[in-house]
Tab-separated table of C-alpha atoms and ligand atoms in Angstrom:
chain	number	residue	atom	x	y	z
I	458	UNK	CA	171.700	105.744	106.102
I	459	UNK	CA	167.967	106.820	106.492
I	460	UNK	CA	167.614	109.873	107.567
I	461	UNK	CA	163.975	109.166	108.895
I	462	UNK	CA	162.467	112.429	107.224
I	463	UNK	CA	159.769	110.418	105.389
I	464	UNK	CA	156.466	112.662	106.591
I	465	UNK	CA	158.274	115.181	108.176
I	466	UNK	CA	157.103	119.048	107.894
I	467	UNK	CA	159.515	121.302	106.956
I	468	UNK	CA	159.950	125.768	105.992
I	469	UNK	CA	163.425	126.348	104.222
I	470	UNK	CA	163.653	130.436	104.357
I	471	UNK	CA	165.888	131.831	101.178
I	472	UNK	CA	164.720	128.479	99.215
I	473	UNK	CA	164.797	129.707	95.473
I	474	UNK	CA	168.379	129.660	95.457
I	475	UNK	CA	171.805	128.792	96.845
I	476	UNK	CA	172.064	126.923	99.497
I	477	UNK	CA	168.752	127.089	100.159
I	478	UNK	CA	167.510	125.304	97.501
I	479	UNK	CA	169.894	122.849	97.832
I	480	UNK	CA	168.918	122.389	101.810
I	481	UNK	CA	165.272	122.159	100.382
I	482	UNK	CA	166.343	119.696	97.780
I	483	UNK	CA	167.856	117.718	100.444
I	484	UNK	CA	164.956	117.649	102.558
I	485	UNK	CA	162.609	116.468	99.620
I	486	UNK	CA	164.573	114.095	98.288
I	487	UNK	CA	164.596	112.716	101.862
I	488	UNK	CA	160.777	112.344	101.715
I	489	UNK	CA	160.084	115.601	103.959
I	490	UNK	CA	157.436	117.875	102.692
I	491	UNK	CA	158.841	121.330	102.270
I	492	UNK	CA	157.805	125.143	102.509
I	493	UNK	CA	159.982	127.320	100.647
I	494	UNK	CA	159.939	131.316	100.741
I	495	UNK	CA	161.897	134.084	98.582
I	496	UNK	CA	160.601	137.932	98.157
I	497	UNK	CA	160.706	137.577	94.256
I	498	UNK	CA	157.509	135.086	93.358
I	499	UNK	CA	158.193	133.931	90.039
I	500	UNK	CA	162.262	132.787	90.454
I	501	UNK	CA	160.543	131.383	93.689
I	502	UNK	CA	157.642	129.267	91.567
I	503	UNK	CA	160.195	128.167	89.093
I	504	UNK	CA	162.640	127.002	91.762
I	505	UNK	CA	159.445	124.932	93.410
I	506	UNK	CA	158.339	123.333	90.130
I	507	UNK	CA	162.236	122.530	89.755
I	508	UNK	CA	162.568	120.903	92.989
I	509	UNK	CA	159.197	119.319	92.713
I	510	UNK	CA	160.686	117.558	89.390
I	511	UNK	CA	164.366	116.560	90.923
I	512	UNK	CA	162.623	115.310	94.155
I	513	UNK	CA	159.494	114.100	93.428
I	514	UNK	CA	158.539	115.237	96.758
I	515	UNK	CA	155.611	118.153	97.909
I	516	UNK	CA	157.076	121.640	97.900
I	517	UNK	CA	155.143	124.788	98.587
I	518	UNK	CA	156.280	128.249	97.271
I	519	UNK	CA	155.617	131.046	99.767
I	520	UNK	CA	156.341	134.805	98.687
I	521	UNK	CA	157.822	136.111	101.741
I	522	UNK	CA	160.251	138.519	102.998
I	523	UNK	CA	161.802	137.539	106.304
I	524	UNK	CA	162.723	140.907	107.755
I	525	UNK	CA	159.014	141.706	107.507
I	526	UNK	CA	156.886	140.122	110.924
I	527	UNK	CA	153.475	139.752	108.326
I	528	UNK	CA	155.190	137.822	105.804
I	529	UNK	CA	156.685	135.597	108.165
I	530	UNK	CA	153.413	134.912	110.148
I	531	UNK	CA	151.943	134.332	106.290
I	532	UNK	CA	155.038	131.578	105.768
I	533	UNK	CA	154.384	129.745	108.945
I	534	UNK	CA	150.794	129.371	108.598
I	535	UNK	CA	150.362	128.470	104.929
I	536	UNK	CA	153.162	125.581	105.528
I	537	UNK	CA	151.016	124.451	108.974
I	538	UNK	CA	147.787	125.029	106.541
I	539	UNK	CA	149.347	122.635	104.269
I	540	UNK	CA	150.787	119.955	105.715
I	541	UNK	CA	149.513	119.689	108.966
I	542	UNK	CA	152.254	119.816	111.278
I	543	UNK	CA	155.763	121.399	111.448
I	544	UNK	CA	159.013	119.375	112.399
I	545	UNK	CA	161.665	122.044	110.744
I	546	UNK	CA	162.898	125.190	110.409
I	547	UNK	CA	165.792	125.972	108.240
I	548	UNK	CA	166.448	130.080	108.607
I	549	UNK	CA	168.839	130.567	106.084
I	550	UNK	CA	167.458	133.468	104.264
I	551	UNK	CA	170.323	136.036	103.791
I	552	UNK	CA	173.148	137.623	101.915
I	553	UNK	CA	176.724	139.632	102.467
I	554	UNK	CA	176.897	142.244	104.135
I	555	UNK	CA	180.415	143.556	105.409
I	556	UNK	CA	182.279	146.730	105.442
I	557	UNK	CA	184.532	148.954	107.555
I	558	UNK	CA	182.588	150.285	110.474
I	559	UNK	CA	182.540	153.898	109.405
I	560	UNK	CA	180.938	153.188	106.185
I	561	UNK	CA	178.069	151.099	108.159
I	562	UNK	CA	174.806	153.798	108.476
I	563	UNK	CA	172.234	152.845	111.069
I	564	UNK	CA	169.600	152.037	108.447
I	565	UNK	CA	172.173	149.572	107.005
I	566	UNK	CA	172.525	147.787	110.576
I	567	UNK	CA	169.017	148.128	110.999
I	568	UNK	CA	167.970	146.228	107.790
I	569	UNK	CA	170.565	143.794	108.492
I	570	UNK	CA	169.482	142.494	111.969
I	571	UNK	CA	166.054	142.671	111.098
I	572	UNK	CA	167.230	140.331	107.685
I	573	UNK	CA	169.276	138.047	109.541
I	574	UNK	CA	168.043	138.139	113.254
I	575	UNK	CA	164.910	139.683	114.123
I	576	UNK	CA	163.933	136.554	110.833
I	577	UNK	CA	165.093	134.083	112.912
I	578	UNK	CA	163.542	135.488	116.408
I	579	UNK	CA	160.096	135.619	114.722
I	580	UNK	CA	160.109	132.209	112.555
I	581	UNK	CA	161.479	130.536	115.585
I	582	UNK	CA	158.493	132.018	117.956
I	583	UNK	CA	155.762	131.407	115.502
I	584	UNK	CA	157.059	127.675	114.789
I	585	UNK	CA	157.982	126.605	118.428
I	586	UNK	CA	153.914	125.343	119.414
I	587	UNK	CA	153.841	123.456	115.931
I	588	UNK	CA	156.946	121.969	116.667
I	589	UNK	CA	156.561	121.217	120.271
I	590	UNK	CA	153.159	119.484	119.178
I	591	UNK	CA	154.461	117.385	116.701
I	592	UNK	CA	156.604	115.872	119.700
I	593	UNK	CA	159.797	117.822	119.143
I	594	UNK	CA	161.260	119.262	116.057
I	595	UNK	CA	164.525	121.054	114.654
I	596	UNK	CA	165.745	124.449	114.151
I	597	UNK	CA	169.081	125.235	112.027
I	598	UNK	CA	170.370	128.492	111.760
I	599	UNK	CA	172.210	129.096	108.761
I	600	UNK	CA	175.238	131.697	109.766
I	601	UNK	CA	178.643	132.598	108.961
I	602	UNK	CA	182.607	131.338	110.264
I	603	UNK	CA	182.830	135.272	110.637
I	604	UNK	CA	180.084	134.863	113.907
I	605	UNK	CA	183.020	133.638	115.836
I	606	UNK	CA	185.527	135.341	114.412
I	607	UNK	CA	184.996	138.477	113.163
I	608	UNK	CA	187.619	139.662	111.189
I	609	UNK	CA	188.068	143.306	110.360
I	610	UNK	CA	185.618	144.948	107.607
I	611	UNK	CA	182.860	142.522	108.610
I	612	UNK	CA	180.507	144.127	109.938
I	613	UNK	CA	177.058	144.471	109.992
I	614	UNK	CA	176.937	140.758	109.201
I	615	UNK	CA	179.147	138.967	111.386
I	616	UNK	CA	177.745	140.650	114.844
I	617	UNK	CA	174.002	139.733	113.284
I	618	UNK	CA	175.588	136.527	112.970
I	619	UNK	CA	177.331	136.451	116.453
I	620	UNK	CA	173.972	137.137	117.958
I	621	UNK	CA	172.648	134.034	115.886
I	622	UNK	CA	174.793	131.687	117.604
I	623	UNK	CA	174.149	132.980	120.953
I	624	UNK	CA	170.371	133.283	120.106
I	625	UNK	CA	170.847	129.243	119.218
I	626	UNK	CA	172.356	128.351	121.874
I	627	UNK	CA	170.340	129.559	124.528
I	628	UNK	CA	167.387	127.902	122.708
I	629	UNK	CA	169.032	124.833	122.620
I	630	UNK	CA	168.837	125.132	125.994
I	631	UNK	CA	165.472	126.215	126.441
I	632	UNK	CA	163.558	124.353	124.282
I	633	UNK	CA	165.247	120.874	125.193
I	634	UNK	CA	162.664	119.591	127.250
I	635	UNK	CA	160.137	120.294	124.292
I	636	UNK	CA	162.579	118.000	122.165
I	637	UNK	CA	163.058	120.696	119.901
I	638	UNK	CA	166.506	120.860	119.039
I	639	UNK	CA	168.390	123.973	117.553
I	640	UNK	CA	171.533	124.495	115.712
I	641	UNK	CA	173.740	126.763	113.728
I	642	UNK	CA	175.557	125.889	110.862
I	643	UNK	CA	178.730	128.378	110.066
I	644	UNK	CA	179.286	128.730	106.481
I	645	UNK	CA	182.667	129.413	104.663
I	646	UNK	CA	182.954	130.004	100.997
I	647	UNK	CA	179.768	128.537	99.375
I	648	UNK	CA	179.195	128.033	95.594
I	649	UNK	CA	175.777	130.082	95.020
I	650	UNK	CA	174.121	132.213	92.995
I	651	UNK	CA	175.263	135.477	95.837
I	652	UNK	CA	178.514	134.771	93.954
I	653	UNK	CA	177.125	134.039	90.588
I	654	UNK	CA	175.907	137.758	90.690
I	655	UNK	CA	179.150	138.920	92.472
I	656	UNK	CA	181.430	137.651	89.113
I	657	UNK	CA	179.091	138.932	86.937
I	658	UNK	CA	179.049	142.532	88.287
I	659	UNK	CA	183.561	142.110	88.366
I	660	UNK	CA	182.845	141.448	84.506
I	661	UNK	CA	184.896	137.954	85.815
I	662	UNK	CA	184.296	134.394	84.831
I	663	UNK	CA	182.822	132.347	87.411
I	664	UNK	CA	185.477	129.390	87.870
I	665	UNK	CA	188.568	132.320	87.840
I	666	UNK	CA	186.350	134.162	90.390
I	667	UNK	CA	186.228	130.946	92.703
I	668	UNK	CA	189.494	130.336	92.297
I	669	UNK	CA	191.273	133.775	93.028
I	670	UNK	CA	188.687	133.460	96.632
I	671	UNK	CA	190.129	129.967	97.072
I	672	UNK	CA	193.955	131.381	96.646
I	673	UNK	CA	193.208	134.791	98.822
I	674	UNK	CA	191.055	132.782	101.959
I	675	UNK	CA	193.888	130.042	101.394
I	676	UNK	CA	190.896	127.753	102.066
I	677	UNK	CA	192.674	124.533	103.344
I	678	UNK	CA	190.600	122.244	101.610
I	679	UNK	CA	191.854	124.013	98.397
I	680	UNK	CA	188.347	124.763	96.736
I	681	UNK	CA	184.974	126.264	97.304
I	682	UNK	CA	181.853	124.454	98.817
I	683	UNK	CA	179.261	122.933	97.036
I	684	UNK	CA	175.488	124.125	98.099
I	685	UNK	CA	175.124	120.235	97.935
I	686	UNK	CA	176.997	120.014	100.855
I	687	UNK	CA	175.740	122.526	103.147
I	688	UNK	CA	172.499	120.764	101.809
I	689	UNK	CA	173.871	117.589	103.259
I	690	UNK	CA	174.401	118.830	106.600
I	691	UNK	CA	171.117	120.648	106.960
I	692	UNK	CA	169.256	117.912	106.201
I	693	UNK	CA	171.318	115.597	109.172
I	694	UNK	CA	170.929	117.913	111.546
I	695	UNK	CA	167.239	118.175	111.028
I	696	UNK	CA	166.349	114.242	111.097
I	697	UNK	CA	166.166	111.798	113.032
I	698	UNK	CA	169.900	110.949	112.973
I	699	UNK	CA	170.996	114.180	114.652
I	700	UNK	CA	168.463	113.642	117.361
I	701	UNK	CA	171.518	114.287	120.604
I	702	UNK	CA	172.763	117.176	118.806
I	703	UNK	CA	171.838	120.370	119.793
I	704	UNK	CA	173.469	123.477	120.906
I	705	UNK	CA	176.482	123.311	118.205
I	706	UNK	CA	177.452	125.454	115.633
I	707	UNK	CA	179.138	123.561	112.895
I	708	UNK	CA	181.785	125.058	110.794
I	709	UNK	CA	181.509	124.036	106.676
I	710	UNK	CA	184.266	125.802	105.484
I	711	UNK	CA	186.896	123.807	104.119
I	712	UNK	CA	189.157	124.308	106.708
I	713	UNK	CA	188.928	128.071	106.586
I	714	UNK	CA	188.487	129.261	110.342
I	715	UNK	CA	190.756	129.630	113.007
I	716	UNK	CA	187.950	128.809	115.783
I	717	UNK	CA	186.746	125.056	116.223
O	345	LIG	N1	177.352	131.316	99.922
O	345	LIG	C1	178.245	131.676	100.839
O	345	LIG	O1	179.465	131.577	100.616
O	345	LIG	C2	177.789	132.192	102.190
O	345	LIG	C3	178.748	132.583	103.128
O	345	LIG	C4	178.343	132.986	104.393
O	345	LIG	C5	176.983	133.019	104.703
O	345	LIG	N2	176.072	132.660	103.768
O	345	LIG	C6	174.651	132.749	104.141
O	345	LIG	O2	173.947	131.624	103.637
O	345	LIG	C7	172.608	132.009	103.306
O	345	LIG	C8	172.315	131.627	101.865
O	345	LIG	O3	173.219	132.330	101.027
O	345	LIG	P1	173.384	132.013	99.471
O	345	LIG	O4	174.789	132.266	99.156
O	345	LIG	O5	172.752	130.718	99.141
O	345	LIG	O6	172.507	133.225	98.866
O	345	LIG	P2	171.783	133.379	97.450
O	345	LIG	O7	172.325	132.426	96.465
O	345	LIG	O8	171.808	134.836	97.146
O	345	LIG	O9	170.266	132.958	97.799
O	345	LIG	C9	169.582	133.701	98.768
O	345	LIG	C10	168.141	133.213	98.855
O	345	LIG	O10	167.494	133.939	99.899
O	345	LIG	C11	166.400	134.670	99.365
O	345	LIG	N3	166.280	135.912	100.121
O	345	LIG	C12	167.160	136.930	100.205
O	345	LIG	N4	166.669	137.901	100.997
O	345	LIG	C13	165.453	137.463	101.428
O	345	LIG	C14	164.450	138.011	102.265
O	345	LIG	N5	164.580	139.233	102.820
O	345	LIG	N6	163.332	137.289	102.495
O	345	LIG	C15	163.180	136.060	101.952
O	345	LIG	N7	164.084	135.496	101.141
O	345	LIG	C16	165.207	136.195	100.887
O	345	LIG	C17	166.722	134.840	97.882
O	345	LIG	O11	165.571	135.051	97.049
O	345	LIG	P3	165.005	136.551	96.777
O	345	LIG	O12	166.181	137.369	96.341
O	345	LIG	O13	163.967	136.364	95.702
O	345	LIG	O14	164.395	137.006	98.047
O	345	LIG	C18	167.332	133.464	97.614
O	345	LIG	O15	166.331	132.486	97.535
O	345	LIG	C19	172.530	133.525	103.550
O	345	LIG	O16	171.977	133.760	104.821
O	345	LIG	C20	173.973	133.958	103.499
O	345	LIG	O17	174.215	135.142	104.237
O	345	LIG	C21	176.438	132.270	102.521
């Protein structure tokens, strides 16, 4: 299947790593041109020159921290700068975040909207006219199975990530009649390098570490996710192929929510 992404434009927030990478691999690979960002420049470089190599595609490494506005304005208009258009947004730029309530401090809420949703609000403002003038573009939100279901102990993340869903759905909405299309994609248990760091700091091997999550989220599917995968989906929902979806928010999960 041809995703039609030869030419396209796109900005991949959180690209150094994870799923990230593997959305901007995706993309690449595809024949889109892509704009990565991370706050740490060299992992950031290394992970461009890498992608650059397993793509054979343009990639452009942007230091940036989302939660700031002046980093984010920086992102958007080097990756416009560059290639001359815009067609997609990935916001995926993001990590855990969940405890009982009464161990949540307002700073701690504070830095977690602004990570999670005050990114989003601002990329998605500062790439809607470069969108709308390349005739219509795409916008995925990259958010958790928590969003709709918040289970206990989840916060601040999973109402940042409520408000992500409702935020992309009533752009969907919005921005139709520009043909820019927006969706969310809810992530389970992902194989990344969040987790990577997680084992290490247990003092646990990596496989036993996926395995005891598999065994305590009794994840249907019987395993963890694959970046690859989430990469997969990304990358359809951003071309050509997804073109009458808009407005969703997918679960990739293996099975693991209660909520369609
Ligand atoms: N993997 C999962 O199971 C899972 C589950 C639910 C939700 N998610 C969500 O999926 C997204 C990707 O997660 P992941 O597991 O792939 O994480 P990861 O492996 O830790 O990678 C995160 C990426 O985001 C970058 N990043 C973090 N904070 C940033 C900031 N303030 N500004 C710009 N870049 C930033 C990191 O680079 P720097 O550190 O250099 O900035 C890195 O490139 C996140 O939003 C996460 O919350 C993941």
């Amino acid at each position: 299947m041809d995703l039609g992404l030869i030419g396209k434009a796109a900005i991949v927030t959180g690209g150094s790593a994870g799923i990230g990478r593997a959305v901007a691999l995706r993309l690449a690979q595809e024949g889109a041109r892509v704009a990565i960002c991370a706050r740490r420049a060299e992992p950031l470089e290394q992970a461009a020159a890498g992608l650059r190599e397993d793509s054979g595609g343009e990639v452009l490494a942007v230091p940036a921290d989302v939660s700031q506005d002046g980093d984010v304005r920086r992102l958007v208009e080097q990756a416009v700068e560059r290639f001359g258009r815009l067609d997609i947004l990935v916001n995926n730029a993001g990590t855990s975040a969940a405890s009982p309530f009464a161990e949540v401090d307002d700073a701690t809420w504070q830095a977690d909207l602004d990570l999670k949703l005050f990114a989003a609000i601002r990329t998605i403002r500062l790439a809607i006219p470069h969108l709308a003038e390349a005739g219509g573009g795409s916008i995925v939100n990259v958010v958790n199975i928590g969003a709709k279901a918040p289970p206990a102990n989840s916060v601040p993340t999973s109402v940042s990530r409520a408000a992500g869903i409702a935020l992309t759905k009533a752009l969907s909405k919005e921005l139709a009649p520009q043909n820019i299309r927006v969706n969310a994609v809810c992530i389970g248990m992902i194989k990344s390098d969040q987790w990577v760091r997680r084992a290490t700091s247990l003092g646990q091997d990596l496989d036993q570490y996926y395995h005891a999550v598999t065994r305590e989220r009794a994840i249907p599917l019987g395993r963890v996710g694959e970046a690859e995968e989430v990469g997969d989906l990304v990358a359809f929902l951003a071309s050509e192929r997804g073109r009458y979806i808009t407005g969703t928010a997918i679960n990739i999960d293996g099975g693991s929510s209660a909520m369609v």
